[in-house]
PDB file of C-alpha atoms in Angstrom:
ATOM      1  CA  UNK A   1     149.410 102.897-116.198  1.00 38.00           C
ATOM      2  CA  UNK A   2     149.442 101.138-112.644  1.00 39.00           C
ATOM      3  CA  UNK A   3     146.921  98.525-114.473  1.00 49.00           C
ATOM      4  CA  UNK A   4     148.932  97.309-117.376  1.00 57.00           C
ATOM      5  CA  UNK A   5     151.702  97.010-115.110  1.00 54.00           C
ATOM      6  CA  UNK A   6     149.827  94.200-113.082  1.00 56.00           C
ATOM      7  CA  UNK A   7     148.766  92.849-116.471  1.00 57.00           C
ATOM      8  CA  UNK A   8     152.694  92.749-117.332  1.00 55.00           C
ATOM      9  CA  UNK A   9     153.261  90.773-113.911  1.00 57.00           C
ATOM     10  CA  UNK A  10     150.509  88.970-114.602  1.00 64.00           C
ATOM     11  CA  UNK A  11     151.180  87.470-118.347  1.00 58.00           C
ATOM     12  CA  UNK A  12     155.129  86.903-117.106  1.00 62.00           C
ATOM     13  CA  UNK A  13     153.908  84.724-113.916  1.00 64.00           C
ATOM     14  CA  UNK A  14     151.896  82.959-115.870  1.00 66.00           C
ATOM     15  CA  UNK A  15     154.399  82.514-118.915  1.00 63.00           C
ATOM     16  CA  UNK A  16     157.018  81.387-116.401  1.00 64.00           C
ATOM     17  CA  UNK A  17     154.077  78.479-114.997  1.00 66.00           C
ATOM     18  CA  UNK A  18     153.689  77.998-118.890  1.00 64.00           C
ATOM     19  CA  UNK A  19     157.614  77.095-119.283  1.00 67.00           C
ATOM     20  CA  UNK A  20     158.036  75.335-115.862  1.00 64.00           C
ATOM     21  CA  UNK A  21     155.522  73.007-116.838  1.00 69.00           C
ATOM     22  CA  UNK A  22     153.556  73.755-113.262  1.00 65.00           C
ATOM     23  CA  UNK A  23     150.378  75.236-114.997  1.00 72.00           C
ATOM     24  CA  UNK A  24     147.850  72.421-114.053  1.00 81.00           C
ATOM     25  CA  UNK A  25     144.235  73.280-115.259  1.00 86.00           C
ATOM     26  CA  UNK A  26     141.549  73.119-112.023  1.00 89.00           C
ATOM     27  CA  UNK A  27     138.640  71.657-114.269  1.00 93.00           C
ATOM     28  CA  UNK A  28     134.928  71.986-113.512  1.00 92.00           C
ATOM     29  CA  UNK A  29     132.044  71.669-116.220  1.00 91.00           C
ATOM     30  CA  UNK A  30     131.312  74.864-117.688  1.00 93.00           C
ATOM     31  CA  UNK A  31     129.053  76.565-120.284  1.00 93.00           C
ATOM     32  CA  UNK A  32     131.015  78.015-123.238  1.00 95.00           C
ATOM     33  CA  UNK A  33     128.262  80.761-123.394  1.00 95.00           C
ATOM     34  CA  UNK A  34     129.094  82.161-119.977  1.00 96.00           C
ATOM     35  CA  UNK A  35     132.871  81.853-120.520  1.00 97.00           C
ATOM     36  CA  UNK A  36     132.291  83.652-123.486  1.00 96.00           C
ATOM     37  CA  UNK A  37     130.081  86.055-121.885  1.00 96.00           C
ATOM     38  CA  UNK A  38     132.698  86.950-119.199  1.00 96.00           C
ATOM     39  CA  UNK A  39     135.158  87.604-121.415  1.00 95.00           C
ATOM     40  CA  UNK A  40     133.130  90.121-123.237  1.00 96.00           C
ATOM     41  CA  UNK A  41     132.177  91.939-120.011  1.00 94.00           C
ATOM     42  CA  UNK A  42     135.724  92.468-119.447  1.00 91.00           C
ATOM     43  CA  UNK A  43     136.956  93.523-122.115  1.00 90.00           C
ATOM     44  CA  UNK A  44     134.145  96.004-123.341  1.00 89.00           C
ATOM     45  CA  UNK A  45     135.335  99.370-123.222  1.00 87.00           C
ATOM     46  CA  UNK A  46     137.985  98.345-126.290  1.00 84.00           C
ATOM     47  CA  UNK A  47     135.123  96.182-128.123  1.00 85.00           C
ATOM     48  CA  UNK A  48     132.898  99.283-128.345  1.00 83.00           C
ATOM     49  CA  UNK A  49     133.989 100.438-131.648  1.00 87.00           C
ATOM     50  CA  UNK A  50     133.703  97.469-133.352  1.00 90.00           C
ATOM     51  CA  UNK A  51     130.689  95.304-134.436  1.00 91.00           C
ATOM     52  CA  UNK A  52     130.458  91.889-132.398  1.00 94.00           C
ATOM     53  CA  UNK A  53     129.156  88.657-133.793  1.00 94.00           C
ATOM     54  CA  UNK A  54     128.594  85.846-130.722  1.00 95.00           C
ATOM     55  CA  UNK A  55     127.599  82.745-132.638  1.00 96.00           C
ATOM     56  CA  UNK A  56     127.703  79.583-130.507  1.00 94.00           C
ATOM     57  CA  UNK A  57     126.489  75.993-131.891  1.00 81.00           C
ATOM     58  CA  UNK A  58     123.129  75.325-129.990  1.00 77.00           C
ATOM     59  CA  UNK A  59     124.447  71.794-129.152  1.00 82.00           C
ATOM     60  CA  UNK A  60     127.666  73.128-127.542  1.00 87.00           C
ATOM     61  CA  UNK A  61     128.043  70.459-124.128  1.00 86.00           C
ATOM     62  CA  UNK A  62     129.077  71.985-120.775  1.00 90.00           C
ATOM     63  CA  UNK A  63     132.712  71.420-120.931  1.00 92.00           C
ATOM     64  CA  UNK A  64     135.353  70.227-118.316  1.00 93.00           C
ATOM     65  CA  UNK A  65     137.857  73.386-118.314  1.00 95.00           C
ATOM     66  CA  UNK A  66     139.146  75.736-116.030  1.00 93.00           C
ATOM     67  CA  UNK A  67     136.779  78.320-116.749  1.00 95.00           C
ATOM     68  CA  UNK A  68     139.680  81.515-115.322  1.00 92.00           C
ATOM     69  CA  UNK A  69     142.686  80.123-117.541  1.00 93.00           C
ATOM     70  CA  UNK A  70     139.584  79.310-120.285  1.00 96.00           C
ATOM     71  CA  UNK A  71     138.526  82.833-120.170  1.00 95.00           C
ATOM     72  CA  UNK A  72     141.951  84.499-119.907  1.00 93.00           C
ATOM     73  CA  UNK A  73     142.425  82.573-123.235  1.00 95.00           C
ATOM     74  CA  UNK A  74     139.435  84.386-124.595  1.00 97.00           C
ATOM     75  CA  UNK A  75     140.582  87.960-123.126  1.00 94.00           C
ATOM     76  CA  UNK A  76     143.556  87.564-124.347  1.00 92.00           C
ATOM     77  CA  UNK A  77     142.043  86.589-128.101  1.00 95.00           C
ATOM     78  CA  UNK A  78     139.242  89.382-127.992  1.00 95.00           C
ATOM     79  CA  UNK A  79     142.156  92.038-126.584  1.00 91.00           C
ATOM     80  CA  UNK A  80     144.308  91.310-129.814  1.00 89.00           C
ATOM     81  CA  UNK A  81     141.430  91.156-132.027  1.00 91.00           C
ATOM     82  CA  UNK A  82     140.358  94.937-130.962  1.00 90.00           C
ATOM     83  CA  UNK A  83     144.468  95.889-131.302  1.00 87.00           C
ATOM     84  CA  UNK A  84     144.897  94.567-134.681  1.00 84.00           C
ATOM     85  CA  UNK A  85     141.327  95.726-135.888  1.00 88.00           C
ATOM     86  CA  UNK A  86     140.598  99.103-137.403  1.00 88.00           C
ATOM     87  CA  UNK A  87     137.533 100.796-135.405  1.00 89.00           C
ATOM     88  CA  UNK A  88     134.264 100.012-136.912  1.00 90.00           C
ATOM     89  CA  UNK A  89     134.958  96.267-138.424  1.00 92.00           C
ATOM     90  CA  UNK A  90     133.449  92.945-137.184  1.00 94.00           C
ATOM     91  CA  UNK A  91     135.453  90.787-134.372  1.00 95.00           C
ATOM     92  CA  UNK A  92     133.267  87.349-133.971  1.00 96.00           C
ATOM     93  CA  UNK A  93     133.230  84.487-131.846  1.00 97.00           C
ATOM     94  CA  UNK A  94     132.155  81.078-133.320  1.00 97.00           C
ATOM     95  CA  UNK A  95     131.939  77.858-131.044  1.00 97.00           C
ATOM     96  CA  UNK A  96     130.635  74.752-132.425  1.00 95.00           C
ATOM     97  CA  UNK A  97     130.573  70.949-130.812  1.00 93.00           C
ATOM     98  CA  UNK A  98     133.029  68.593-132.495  1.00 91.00           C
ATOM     99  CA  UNK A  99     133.934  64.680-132.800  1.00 90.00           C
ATOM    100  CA  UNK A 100     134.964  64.265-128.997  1.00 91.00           C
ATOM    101  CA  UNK A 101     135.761  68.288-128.905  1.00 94.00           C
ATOM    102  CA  UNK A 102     134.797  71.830-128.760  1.00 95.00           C
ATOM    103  CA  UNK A 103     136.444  74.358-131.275  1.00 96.00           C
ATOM    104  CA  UNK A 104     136.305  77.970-130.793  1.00 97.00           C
ATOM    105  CA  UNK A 105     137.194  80.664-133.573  1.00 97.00           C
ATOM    106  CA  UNK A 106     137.809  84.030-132.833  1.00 97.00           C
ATOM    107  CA  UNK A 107     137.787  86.005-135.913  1.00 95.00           C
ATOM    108  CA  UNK A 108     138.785  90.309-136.599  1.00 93.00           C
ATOM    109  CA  UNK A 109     139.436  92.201-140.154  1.00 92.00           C
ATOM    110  CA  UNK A 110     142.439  93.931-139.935  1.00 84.00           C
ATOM    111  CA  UNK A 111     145.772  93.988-142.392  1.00 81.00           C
ATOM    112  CA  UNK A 112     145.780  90.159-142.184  1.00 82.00           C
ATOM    113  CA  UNK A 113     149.463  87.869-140.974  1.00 80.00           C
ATOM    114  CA  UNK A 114     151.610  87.051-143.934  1.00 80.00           C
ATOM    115  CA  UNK A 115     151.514  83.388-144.034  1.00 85.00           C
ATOM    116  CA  UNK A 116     154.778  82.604-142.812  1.00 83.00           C
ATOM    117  CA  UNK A 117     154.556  84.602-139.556  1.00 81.00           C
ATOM    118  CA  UNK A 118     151.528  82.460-138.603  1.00 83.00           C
ATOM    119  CA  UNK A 119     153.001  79.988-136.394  1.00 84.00           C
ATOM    120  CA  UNK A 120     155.655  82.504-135.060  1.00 82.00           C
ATOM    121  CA  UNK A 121     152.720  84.244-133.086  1.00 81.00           C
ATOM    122  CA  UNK A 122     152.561  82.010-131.041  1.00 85.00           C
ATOM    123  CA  UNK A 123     156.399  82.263-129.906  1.00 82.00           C
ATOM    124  CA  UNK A 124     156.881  84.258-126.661  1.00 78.00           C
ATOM    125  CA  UNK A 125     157.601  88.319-127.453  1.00 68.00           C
ATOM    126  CA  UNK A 126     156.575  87.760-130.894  1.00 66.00           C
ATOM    127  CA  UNK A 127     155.328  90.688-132.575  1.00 65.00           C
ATOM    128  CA  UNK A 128     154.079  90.940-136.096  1.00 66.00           C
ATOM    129  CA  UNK A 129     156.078  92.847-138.099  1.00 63.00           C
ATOM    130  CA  UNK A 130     154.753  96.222-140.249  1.00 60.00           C
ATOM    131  CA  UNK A 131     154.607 100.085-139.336  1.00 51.00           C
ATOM    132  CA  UNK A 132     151.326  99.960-138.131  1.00 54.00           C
ATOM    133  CA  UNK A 133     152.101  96.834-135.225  1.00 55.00           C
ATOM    134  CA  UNK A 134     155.007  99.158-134.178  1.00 52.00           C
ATOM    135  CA  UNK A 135     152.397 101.366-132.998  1.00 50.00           C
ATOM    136  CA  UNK A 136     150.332  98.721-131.133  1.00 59.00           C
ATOM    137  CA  UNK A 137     151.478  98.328-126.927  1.00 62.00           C
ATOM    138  CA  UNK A 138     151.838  94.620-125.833  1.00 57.00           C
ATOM    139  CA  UNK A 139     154.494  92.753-124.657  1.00 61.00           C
ATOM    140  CA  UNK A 140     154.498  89.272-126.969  1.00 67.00           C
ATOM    141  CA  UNK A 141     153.376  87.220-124.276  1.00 78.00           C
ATOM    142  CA  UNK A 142     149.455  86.931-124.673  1.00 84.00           C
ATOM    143  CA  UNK A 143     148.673  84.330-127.277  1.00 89.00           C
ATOM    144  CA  UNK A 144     152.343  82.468-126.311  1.00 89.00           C
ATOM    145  CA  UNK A 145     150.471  82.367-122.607  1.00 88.00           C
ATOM    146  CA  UNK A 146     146.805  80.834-124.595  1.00 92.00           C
ATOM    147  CA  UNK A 147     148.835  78.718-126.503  1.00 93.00           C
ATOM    148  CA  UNK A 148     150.499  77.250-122.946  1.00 91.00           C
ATOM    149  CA  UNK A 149     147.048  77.071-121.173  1.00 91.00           C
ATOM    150  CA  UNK A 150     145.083  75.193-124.361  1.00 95.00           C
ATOM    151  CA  UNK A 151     147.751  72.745-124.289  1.00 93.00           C
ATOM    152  CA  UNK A 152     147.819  72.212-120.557  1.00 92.00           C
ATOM    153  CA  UNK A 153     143.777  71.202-121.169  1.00 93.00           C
ATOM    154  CA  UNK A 154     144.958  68.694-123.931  1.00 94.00           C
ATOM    155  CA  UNK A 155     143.851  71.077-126.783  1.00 96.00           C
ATOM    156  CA  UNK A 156     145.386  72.776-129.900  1.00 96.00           C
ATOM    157  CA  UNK A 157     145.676  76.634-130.949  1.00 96.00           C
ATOM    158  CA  UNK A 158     146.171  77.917-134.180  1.00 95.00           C
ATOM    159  CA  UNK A 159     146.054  80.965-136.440  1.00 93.00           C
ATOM    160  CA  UNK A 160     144.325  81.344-140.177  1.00 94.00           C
ATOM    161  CA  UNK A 161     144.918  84.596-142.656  1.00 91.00           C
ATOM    162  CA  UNK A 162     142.923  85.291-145.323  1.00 92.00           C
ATOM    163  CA  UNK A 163     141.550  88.192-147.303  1.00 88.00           C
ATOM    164  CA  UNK A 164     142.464  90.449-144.243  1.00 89.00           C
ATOM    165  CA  UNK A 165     140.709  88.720-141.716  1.00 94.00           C
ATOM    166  CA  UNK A 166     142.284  87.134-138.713  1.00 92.00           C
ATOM    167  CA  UNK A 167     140.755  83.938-136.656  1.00 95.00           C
ATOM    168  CA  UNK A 168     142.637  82.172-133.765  1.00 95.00           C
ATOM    169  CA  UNK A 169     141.083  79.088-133.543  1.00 97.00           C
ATOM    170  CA  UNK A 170     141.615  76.504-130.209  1.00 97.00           C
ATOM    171  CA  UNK A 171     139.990  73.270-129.632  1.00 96.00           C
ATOM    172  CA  UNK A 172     139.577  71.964-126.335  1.00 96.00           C
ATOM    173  CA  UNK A 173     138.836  67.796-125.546  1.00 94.00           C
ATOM    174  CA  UNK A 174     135.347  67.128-124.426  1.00 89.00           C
ATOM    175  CA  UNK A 175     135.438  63.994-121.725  1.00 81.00           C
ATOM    176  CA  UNK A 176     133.478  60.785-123.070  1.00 66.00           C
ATOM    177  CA  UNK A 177     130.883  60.529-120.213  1.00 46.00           C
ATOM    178  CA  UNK A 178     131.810  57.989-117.592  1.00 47.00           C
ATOM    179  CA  UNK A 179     130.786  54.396-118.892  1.00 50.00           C
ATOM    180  CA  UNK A 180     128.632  52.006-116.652  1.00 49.00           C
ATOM    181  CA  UNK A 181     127.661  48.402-116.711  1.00 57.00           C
ATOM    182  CA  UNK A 182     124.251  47.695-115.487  1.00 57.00           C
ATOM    183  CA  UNK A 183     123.863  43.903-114.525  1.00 60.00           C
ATOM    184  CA  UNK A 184     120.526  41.832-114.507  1.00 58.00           C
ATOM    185  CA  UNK A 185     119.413  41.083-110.998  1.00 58.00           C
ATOM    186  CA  UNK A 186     118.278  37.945-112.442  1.00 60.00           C
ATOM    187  CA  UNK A 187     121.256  36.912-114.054  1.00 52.00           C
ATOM    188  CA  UNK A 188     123.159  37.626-109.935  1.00 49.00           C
TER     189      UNK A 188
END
């Protein structure tokens, strides 16, 4: 009880840096694999009863993030994905290297979002609607708080429905590596 307390505190102080425009991403080069990996480890007690697919490109770059709000982003995914996910089905996690970006897809079979509730999700205290989310405990605040932390890193979050699977997919910028001109000594 005490703990999802501080998680309330937690998602409304960072919602209110979200709104205020003050959350400012402390970057550092990171491996999507251990980002990945940490957000597994913490959320592992509600993945157990469900099958997990990690698939990340082989060619994924380090990237410049900041690798907390990065992996809160992931909690936060892999936390709905077990809510919204009967026991037994398949929640995966698919990272490949794009065109001056990295896009991650975080995928769960469930009942599925009606297509016109699909942006709404992202909308702070929005909560699907249906007799079975009634049941679920959250507050509305956990993919409105990824959606403010991928945009503070210049990225973009969205959400896909079909045939009763879910995937919230986010892309985040990968810098172009510094550029250098190398003179001749000769021509000096």
């Amino acid at each position: 009880r005490r703990g999802s307390f501080i998680g309330l505190v937690e998602n409304l102080l960072d919602m209110s840096k979200v709104e205020a425009g003050t959350l400012v991403p402390h970057r550092e080069w990171h491996l999507l694999e251990d980002l990945v990996e940490g957000a597994i480890r913490r959320v592992e007690m509600s993945l157990e009863s469900r099958s997990l697919e990690v698939n990340l490109g082989e060619k994924i770059s380090p990237i410049f993030v900041d690798g907390i709000e990065i992996q809160q982003v992931l909690i936060n995914l892999l936390d709905n994905a077990t809510k919204y996910s009967p026991a037994g089905s398949l929640v995966s996690i698919v990272g490949r290297m794009m065109p001056n970006q990295v896009e991650v897809r975080v995928s769960s079979e469930g009942e599925g979002i009606p297509q016109e509730e699909l942006v709404s999700i992202f909308d702070r205290f929005y909560r699907l609607k249906g007799p079975r989310t009634r049941l679920i405990r959250g507050t509305g605040l956990g993919l409105a708080i990824c959606k403010g932390m991928i945009e503070a890193h210049g990225g973009r979050i969205w959400a896909e429905s079909q045939n009763r699977v879910v995937t919230i997919c986010f892309t985040v910028p990968t810098p172009e590596a510094p550029t250098m001109t190398i003179f001749d000594r000769e021509e000096e």
